[in-house]
PDB file of C-alpha atoms in Angstrom:
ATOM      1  CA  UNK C  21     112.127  79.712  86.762  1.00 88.00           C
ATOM      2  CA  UNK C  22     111.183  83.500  86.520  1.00 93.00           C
ATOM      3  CA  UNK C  23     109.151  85.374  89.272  1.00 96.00           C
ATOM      4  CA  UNK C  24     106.977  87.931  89.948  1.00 97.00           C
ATOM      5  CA  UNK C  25     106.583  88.944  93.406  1.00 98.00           C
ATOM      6  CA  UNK C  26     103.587  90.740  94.879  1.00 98.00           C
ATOM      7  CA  UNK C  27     102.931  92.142  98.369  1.00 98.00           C
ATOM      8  CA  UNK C  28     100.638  89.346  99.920  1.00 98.00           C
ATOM      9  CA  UNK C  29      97.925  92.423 101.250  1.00 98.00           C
ATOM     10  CA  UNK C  30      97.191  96.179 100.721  1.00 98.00           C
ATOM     11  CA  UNK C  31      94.825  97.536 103.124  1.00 98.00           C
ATOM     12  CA  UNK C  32      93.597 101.487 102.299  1.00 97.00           C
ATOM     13  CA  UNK C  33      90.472 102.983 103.694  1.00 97.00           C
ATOM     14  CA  UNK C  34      87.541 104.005 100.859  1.00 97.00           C
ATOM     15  CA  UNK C  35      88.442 107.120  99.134  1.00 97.00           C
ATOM     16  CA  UNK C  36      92.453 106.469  99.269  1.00 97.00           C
ATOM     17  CA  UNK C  37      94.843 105.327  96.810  1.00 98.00           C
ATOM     18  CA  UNK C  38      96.036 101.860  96.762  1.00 98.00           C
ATOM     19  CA  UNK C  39      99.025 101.034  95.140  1.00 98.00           C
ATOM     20  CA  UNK C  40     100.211  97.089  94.595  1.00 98.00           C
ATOM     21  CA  UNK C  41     103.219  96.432  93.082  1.00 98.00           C
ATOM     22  CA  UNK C  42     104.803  93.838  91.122  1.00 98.00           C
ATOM     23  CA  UNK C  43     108.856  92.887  90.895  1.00 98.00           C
ATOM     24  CA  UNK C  44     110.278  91.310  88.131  1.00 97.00           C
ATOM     25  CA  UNK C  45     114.097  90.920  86.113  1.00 95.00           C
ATOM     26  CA  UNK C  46     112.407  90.907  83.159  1.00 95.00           C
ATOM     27  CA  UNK C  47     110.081  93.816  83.464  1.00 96.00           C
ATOM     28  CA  UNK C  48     112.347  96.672  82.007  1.00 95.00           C
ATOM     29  CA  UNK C  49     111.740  94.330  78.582  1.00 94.00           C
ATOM     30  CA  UNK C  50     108.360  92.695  78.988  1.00 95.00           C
ATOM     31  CA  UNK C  51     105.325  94.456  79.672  1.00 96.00           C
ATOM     32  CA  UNK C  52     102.868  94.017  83.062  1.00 97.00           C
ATOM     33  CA  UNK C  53      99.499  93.034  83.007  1.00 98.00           C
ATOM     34  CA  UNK C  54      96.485  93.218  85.718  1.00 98.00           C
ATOM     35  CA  UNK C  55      94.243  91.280  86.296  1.00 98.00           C
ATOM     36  CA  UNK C  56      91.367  91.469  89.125  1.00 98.00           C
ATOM     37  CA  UNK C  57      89.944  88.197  90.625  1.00 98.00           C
ATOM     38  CA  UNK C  58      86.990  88.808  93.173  1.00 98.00           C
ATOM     39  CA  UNK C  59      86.012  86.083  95.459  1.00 96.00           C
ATOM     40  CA  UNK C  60      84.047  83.306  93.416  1.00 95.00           C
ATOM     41  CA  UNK C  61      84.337  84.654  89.831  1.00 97.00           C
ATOM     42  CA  UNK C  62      86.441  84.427  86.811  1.00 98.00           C
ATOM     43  CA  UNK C  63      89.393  87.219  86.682  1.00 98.00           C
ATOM     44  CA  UNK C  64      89.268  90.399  84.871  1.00 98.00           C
ATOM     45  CA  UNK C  65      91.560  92.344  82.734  1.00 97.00           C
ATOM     46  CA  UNK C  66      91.873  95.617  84.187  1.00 98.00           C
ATOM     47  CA  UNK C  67      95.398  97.107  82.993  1.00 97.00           C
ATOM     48  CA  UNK C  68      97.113  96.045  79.997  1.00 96.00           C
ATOM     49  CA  UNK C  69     100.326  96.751  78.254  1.00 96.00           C
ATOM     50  CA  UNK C  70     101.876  98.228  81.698  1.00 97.00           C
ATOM     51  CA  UNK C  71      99.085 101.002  81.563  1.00 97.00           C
ATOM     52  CA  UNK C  72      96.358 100.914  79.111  1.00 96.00           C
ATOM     53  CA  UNK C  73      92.732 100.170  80.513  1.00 97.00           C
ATOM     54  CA  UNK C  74      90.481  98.137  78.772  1.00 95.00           C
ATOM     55  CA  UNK C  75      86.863  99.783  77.627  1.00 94.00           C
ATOM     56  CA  UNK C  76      84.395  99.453  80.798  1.00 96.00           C
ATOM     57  CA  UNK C  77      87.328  99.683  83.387  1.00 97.00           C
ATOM     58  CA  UNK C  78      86.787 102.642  85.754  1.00 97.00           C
ATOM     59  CA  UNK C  79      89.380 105.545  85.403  1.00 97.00           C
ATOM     60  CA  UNK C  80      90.729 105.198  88.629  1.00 98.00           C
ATOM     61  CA  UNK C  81      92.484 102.298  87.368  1.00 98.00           C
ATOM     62  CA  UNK C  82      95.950 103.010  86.078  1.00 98.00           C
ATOM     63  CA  UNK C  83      99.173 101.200  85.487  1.00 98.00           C
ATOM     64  CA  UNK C  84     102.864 102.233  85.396  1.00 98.00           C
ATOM     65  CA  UNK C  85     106.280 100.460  85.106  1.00 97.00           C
ATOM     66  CA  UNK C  86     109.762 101.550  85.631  1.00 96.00           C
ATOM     67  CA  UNK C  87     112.901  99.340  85.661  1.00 96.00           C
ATOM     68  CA  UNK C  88     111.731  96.608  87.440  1.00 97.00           C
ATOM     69  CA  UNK C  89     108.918  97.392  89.040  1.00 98.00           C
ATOM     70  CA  UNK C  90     105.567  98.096  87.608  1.00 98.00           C
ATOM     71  CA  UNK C  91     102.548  99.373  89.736  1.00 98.00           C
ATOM     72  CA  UNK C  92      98.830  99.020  89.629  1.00 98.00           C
ATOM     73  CA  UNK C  93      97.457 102.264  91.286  1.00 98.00           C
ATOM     74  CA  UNK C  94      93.592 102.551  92.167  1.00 98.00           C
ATOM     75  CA  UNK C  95      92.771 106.336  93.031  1.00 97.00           C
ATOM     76  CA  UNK C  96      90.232 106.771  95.222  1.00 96.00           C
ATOM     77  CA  UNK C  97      89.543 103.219  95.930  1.00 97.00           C
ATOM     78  CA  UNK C  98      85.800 102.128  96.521  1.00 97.00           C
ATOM     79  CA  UNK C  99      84.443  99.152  98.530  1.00 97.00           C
ATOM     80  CA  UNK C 100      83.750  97.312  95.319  1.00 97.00           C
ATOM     81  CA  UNK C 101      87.135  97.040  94.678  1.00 98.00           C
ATOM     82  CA  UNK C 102      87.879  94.640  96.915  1.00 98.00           C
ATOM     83  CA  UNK C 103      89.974  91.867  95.259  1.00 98.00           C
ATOM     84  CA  UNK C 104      92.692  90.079  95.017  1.00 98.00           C
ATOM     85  CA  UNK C 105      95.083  91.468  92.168  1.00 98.00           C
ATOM     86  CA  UNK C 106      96.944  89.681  89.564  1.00 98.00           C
ATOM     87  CA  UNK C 107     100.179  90.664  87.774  1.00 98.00           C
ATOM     88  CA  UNK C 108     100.544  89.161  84.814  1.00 98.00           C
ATOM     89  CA  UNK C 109     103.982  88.753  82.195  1.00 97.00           C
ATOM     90  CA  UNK C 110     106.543  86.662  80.472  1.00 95.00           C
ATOM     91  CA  UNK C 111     110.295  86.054  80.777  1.00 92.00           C
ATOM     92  CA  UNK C 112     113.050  86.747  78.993  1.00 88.00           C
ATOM     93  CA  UNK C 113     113.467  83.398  77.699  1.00 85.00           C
ATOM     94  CA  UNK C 114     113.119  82.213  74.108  1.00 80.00           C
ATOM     95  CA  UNK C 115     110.337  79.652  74.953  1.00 81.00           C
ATOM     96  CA  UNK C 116     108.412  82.563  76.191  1.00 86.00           C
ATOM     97  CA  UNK C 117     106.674  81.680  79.498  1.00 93.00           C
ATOM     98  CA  UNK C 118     103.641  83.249  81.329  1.00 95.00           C
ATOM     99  CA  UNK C 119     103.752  83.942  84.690  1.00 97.00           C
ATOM    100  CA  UNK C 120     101.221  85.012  87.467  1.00 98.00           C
ATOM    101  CA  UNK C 121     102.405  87.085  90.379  1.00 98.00           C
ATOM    102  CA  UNK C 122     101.693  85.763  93.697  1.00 98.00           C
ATOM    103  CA  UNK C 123      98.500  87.447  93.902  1.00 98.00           C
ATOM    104  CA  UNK C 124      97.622  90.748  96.581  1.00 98.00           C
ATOM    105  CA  UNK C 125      94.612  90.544  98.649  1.00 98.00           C
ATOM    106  CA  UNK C 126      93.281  94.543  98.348  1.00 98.00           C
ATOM    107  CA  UNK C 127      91.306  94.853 101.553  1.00 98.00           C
ATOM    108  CA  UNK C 128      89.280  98.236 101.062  1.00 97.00           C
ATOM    109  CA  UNK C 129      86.971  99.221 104.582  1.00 90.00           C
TER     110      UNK C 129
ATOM    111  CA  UNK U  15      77.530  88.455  73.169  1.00 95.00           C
ATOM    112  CA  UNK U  16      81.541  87.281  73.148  1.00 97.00           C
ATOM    113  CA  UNK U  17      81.493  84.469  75.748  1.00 98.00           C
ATOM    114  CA  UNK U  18      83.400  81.125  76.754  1.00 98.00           C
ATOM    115  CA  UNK U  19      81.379  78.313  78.084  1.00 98.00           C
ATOM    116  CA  UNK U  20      83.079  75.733  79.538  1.00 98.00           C
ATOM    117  CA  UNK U  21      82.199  72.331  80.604  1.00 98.00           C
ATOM    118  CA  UNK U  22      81.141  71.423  83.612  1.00 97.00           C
ATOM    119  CA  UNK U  23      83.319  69.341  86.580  1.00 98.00           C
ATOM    120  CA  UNK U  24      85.057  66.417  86.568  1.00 97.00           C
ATOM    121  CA  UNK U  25      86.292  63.934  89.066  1.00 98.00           C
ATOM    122  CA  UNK U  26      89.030  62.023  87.947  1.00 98.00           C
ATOM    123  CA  UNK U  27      91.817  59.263  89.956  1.00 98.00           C
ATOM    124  CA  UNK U  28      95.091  59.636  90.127  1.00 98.00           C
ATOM    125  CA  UNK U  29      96.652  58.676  86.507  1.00 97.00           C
ATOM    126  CA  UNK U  30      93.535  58.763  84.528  1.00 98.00           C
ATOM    127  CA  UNK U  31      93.216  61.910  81.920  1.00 98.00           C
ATOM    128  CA  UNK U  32      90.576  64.551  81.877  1.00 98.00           C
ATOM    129  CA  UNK U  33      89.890  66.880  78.247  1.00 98.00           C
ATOM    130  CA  UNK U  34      88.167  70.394  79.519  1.00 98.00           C
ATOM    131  CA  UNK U  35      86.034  71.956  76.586  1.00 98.00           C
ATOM    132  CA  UNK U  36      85.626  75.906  75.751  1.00 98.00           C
ATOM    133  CA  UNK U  37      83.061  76.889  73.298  1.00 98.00           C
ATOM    134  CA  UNK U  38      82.945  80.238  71.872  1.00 98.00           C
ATOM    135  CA  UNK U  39      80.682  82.347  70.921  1.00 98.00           C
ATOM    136  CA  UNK U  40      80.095  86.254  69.667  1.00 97.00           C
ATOM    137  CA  UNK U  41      83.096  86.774  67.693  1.00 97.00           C
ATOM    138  CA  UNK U  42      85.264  85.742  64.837  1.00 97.00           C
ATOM    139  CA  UNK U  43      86.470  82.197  67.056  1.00 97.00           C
ATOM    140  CA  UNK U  44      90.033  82.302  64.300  1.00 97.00           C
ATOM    141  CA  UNK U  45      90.950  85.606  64.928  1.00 96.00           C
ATOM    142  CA  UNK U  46      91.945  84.923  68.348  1.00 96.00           C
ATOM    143  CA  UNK U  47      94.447  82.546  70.930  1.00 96.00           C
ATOM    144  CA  UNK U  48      93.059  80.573  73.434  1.00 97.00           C
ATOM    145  CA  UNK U  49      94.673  80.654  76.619  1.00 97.00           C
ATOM    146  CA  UNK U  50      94.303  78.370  79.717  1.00 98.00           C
ATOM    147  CA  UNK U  51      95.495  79.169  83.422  1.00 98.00           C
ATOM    148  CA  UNK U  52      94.363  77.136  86.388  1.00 98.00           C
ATOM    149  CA  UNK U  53      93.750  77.896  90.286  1.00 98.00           C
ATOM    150  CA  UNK U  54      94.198  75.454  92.826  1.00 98.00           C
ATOM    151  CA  UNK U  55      91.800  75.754  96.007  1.00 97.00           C
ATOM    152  CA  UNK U  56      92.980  78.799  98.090  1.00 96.00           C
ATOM    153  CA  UNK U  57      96.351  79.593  95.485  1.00 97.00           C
ATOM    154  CA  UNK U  58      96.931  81.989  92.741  1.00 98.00           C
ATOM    155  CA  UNK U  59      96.768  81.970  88.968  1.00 98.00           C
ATOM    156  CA  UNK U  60      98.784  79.453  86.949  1.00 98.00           C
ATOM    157  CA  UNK U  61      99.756  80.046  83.116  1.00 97.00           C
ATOM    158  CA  UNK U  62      99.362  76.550  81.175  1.00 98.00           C
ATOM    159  CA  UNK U  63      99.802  77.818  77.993  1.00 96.00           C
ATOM    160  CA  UNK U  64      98.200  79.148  74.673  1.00 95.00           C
ATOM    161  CA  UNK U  65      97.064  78.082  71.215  1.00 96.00           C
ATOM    162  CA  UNK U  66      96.121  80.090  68.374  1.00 94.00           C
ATOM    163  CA  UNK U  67      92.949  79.603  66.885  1.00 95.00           C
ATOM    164  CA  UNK U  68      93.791  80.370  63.487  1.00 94.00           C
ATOM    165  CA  UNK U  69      96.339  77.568  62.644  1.00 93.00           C
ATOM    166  CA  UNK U  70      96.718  75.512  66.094  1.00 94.00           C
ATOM    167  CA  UNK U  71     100.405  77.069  66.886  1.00 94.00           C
ATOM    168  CA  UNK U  72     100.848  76.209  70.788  1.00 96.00           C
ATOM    169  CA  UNK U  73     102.845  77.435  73.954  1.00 95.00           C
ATOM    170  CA  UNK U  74     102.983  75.452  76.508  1.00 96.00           C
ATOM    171  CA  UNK U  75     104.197  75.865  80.441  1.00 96.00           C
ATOM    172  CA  UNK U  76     107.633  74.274  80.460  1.00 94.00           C
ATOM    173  CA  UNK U  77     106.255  72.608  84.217  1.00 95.00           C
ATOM    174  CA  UNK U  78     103.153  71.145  82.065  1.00 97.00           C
ATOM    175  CA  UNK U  79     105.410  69.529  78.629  1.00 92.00           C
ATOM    176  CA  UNK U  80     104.661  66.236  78.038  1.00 94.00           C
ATOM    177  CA  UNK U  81     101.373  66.078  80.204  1.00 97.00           C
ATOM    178  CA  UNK U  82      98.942  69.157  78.097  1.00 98.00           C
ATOM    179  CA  UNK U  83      97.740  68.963  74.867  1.00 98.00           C
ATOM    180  CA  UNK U  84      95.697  72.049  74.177  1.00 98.00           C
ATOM    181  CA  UNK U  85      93.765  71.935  69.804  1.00 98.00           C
ATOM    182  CA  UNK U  86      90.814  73.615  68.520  1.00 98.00           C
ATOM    183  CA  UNK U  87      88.026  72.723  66.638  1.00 97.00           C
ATOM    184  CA  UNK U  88      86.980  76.030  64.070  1.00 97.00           C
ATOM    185  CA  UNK U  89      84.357  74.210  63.006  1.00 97.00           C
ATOM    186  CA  UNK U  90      82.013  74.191  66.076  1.00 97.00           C
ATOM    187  CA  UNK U  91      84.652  77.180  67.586  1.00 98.00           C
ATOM    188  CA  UNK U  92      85.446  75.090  71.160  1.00 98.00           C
ATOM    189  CA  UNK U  93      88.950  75.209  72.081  1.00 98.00           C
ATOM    190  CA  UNK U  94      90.336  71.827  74.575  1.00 98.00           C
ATOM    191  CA  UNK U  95      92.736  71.277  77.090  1.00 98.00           C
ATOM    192  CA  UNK U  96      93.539  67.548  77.866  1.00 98.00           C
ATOM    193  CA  UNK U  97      95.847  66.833  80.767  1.00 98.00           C
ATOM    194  CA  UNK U  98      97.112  63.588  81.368  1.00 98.00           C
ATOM    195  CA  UNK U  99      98.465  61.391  84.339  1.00 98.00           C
ATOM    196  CA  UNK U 100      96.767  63.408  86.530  1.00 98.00           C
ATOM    197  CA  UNK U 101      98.022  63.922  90.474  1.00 97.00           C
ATOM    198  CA  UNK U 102      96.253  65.482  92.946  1.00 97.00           C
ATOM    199  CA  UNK U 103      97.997  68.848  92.882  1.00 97.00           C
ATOM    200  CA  UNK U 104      96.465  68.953  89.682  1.00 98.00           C
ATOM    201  CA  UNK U 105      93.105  69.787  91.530  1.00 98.00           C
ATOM    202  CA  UNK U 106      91.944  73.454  90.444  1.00 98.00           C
ATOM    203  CA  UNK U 107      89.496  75.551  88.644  1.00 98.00           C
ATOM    204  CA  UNK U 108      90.529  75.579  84.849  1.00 98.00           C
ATOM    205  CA  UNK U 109      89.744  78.650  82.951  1.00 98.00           C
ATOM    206  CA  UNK U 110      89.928  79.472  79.548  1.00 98.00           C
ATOM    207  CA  UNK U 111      90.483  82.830  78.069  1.00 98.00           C
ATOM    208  CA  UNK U 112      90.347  84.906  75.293  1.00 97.00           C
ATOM    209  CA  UNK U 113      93.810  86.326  73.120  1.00 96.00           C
ATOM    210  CA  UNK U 114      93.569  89.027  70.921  1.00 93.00           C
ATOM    211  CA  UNK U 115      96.043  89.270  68.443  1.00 87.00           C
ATOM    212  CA  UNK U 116      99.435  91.136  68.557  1.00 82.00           C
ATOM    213  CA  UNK U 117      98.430  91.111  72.705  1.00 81.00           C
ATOM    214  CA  UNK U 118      99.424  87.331  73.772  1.00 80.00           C
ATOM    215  CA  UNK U 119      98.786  88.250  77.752  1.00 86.00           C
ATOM    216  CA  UNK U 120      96.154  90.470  77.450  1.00 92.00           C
ATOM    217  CA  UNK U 121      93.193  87.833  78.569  1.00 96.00           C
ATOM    218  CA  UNK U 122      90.262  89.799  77.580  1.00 95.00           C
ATOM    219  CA  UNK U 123      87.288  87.210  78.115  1.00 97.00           C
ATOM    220  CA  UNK U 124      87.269  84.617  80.549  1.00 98.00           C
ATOM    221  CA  UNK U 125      85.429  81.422  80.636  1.00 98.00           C
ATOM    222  CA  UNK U 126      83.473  80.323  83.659  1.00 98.00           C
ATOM    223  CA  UNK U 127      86.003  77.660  84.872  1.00 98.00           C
ATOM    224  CA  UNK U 128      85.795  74.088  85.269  1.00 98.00           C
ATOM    225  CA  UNK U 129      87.054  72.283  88.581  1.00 98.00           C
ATOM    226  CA  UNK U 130      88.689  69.196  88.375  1.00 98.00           C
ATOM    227  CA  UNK U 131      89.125  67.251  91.060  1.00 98.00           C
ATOM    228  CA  UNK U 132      91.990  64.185  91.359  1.00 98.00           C
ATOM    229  CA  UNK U 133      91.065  61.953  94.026  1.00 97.00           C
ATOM    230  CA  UNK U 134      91.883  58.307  94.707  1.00 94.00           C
TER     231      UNK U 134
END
């Protein structure tokens, strides 16, 4: 079955940029999706389409993808952003399948 | 406001079914999918599958076939999931969430969750 694969942690200091990253075969074909899950609650969108923000998302949110890869980038990351991160997509397949990455733990202090 | 209220928890045994409810409210309830993705205690996100709200076309995980039944009811706008023959990995917090159209991953709203627990 398809895979995305996540680093399990990102650690970055407030003020610095985090970057998580998400693998995937199909990704050159299928766009990435973010979601943000903080301890207790329901996740949110926060990147969709590989790197459009929904309204009420804070502009240091931003998504890219290239080949394989695509990459949820936080710029100037603040102490509220401390979450653990979803990517999000489907394979390649006909029967088109969702798939959650493994999840990253974003540890911002 | 656009929300999704879910039911509350359930305890269910092993082999017995459980039906998780998601009312909507605040927008047009047909003009959107319903999705549902589950999180066992301490694990990620899990994709279950979708269903459209405008004429009950469904997607379901290939894992889940056989087991999920996910239909809608436009007439009080709640969306259900039913899972069958449960098993104790099927503990988890059950979410439902909001699919706009032409964007089948983009899960704007986000119910509450519901946690089901499968215990003998």
């Amino acid at each position: 079955s398809y895979e995305l694969t996540q680093p399990p942690s990102v650690s970055v200091s407030p003020g610095q940029t985090a970057r998580i990253t998400c693998s995937g075969d199909a990704l050159p074909k299928k766009y990435a999706y973010w979601y943000q899950q903080k301890s207790g609650q329901a996740p949110v969108l926060v990147i969709y389409e590989d790197s459009k923000r929904p309204s009420g998302i804070p502009e240091r949110f931003s998504g890219s993808s290239s080949g394989t890869m695509a990459t949820l980038t936080i710029s100037g990351a603040q102490v509220e952003d401390e979450a653990d991160y979803y990517c999000y997509s489907t394979d390649s397949s006909g029967n088109r399948q969702g798939v959650f990455g493994g999840g990253t733990k974003l540890t911002v202090l | 406001q656009v929300q999704l209220v879910q039911s509350g928890a359930e305890v269910k045994k092993p082999g017995a079914s459980v039906k998780v409810s998601c009312k909507a409210s605040g927008y047009t309830f047909t003009s959107y999918g319903i999705s549902w993705v589950r999180q066992a205690p301490g694990q990620g996100l899990e994709w279950m599958g979708w269903i459209s709200a405008y004429n009950g076309n469904t997607n379901y995980a290939q894992k889940l076939q056989g087991r999920v039944t996910m239909t809608t009811d436009t007439s009080t706008s709640t969306a259900y999931m039913e899972l069958r023959s449960l098993r104790s990995d099927d503990t988890a917090v059950y979410y439902c969430a909001r699919v706009p159209p032409l964007m089948l991953d983009a899960f704007d709203i986000w119910g509450q969750g519901t946690m089901v627990t499968v215990s003998s």
